[in-house]
Each structure stands twice: as C-alpha cells, then as structure tokens.
C-alpha cells in the first residue's frame, strides 16, 4: 500500500544532541515537504523539495536542514537540539497533478527537547 | 503571500447535528484543500476544491473562487468527526500550502 512513513513517532532528547527525523514515501511523489506544528496551532512550512538534489527553505525560518538524495527519502536534521525546537514535525508529499489524493501527510514526529 | 482565515475557531456539537465551517482567503488560488486532524495528530486530506462543489458521504465542500471563500459542511455529525479542520491554499505554481488556524470541533454523544 502506498504511504508516507515518519520515524520516530515520539522523541525526547537532551539539549545539544544531534537528531535526524526520518520521512519516506512509497508513492513516487516528486514533491516533499516538512511542516512544523505547535500543539493546537496551524502548520508552518519549514522545508520543501522539488525532487532529487533540490531543497528550499519554507516560509518559517528553521535551524534544521534537509537532504533529498533519493526520491522516496527526505530526512530532517537538527545539529544541536534546543528546547525551542520542541514541536510536532509533519512530513508530506504530493504529485504534479492537482488531485484530491495528491497531498499526503505522515503521522508526524513529536519532538521534546529537555 | 496568501492569507487564510478560518471560522469559527471552536465548535461544540451534539451528535447528529449539522455544521458549516468557513475558510476565507486573500487572493485567487489554484489549490485549496480541507484536512481533518484527528486527536492523535494524523492529518487526512478531505477535499481538493479550488472551485465548485464536492461531496463525500456526510461531508461536502463548496468553494466560491470569485468571492474568495470555501465552506465545509458536516451533516449528521458523529463523535469520530471531532478534531481540528484545516483549510489550506496556495496560488503559486509549486504546491506550498498555507494553512489557516483551524476550527476545533468537539462532537459529544
């Protein structure tokens, strides 16, 4: 079944640690996105990718970085986690076609930095 | 960039009631979508509707592009409809959606 997977689902980590949030999709979508969401609030785009070797920063400034070496994989890395990074991170993907099922979200990673 | 506003911010319903959620956007759009975020945080795509009307079971949506608003109708609400409903839109060639602040719906039995 085509889907988009995020790991870990929950992560509690100490200040200063390096972390990578994983996102993979099996739908062959060319476009992928990372959104950040504080509890009960709207989603903000922090990174997106047109395709392999293409990454851009989103509308919300973020200290995280991303890479897109393979179509299906779009990991997000924080070099030195801080308590201000505590949030939910949602990965999504879409196709070129504007269809009802073209935009799919993963289950998210809830990050807590202590 | 485009601005997306949703109303009401919160809504409490008895099971079986109907409701209408509104989304206003500040500019013409080439992509508008409605999402439901369940209490566990999972976002589900409900409708892609930059214009016109669509229906899916008890849910339907209408977008009047010329007047820059979209409506999501929920009929015969169920407790499983609880969660946050987000409207998101874009007017760029790339599908970078801008999300509204959401409508938090609680359906009580």
XYZ file of C-alpha atoms in Angstrom, chain A:
114
model
C 0.000 0.000 0.000
C 1.396 3.404 -0.991
C 2.029 5.566 2.032
C 4.316 8.029 3.796
C 6.201 6.981 6.916
C 7.803 9.034 9.664
C 10.065 7.782 12.415
C 10.339 8.081 15.302
C 6.756 8.797 16.340
C 7.888 10.313 19.641
C 11.366 11.537 20.650
C 12.613 13.024 23.915
C 16.187 14.205 23.712
C 18.640 16.346 25.665
C 19.784 19.818 24.702
C 22.747 19.886 22.326
C 22.138 16.470 20.760
C 22.078 15.942 17.006
C 18.893 14.327 15.718
C 17.533 13.178 12.369
C 13.816 12.763 11.725
C 13.122 10.246 9.000
C 10.489 10.529 6.274
C 9.945 8.070 3.438
C 7.179 7.692 0.861
C 6.348 4.820 -1.455
C 4.129 6.749 -3.882
C 6.868 8.040 -6.196
C 5.874 11.648 -5.461
C 8.373 14.215 -6.681
C 7.493 16.951 -4.186
C 8.052 16.589 -0.444
C 7.575 18.970 2.464
C 8.304 19.436 6.160
C 5.819 21.340 8.282
C 6.182 22.354 11.930
C 3.132 22.464 14.187
C 2.878 23.567 17.809
C 0.053 21.888 19.767
C -3.352 23.107 18.630
C -1.885 25.584 16.172
C -1.588 25.920 12.408
C 1.087 24.242 10.301
C 4.082 26.218 9.038
C 6.207 25.119 6.067
C 9.893 24.897 7.003
C 11.409 22.985 4.036
C 10.346 21.634 0.675
C 11.848 19.768 -2.245
C 11.018 19.699 -5.969
C 12.895 16.456 -6.460
C 16.252 14.764 -6.015
C 19.055 17.204 -5.072
C 16.566 20.083 -4.824
C 15.741 21.620 -1.437
C 14.403 25.033 -0.432
C 13.599 26.793 2.827
C 9.967 27.391 3.597
C 8.083 30.358 4.976
C 9.033 29.734 8.628
C 12.693 30.114 9.497
C 14.141 26.932 10.941
C 17.565 25.883 12.212
C 17.018 22.441 10.745
C 18.439 21.177 7.449
C 17.145 18.646 4.925
C 18.506 16.496 2.119
C 16.935 14.729 -0.863
C 19.332 12.160 -2.250
C 16.620 9.676 -3.202
C 13.094 10.400 -4.436
C 11.489 8.468 -1.605
C 13.564 9.810 1.299
C 13.507 13.323 2.832
C 15.189 13.390 6.262
C 15.313 16.461 8.517
C 18.328 17.082 10.771
C 18.872 19.292 13.794
C 22.609 19.632 14.508
C 22.134 20.843 18.093
C 18.674 20.453 19.593
C 17.311 23.173 21.885
C 14.099 23.382 23.970
C 12.741 25.908 21.420
C 12.744 23.053 18.868
C 10.078 21.216 20.856
C 7.174 20.779 18.451
C 5.480 18.337 16.103
C 7.144 17.832 12.719
C 4.951 16.629 9.848
C 6.245 15.329 6.541
C 4.093 15.387 3.396
C 4.389 14.594 -0.292
C 2.473 15.466 -3.457
C 2.466 14.918 -7.189
C 2.414 17.365 -10.066
C -1.216 16.633 -10.658
C -3.701 18.596 -8.582
C -5.791 15.724 -7.307
C -7.698 15.037 -4.149
C -5.196 12.403 -3.149
C -2.094 14.220 -4.307
C -1.191 15.668 -0.889
C -0.477 13.072 1.796
C 0.842 13.552 5.328
C 2.811 11.204 7.542
C 1.806 10.569 11.153
C 4.295 13.127 12.468
C 7.159 13.138 14.973
C 6.504 14.732 18.349
C 9.870 16.113 19.482
C 10.573 17.197 23.048
C 13.957 18.719 23.875
C 14.749 18.831 27.585
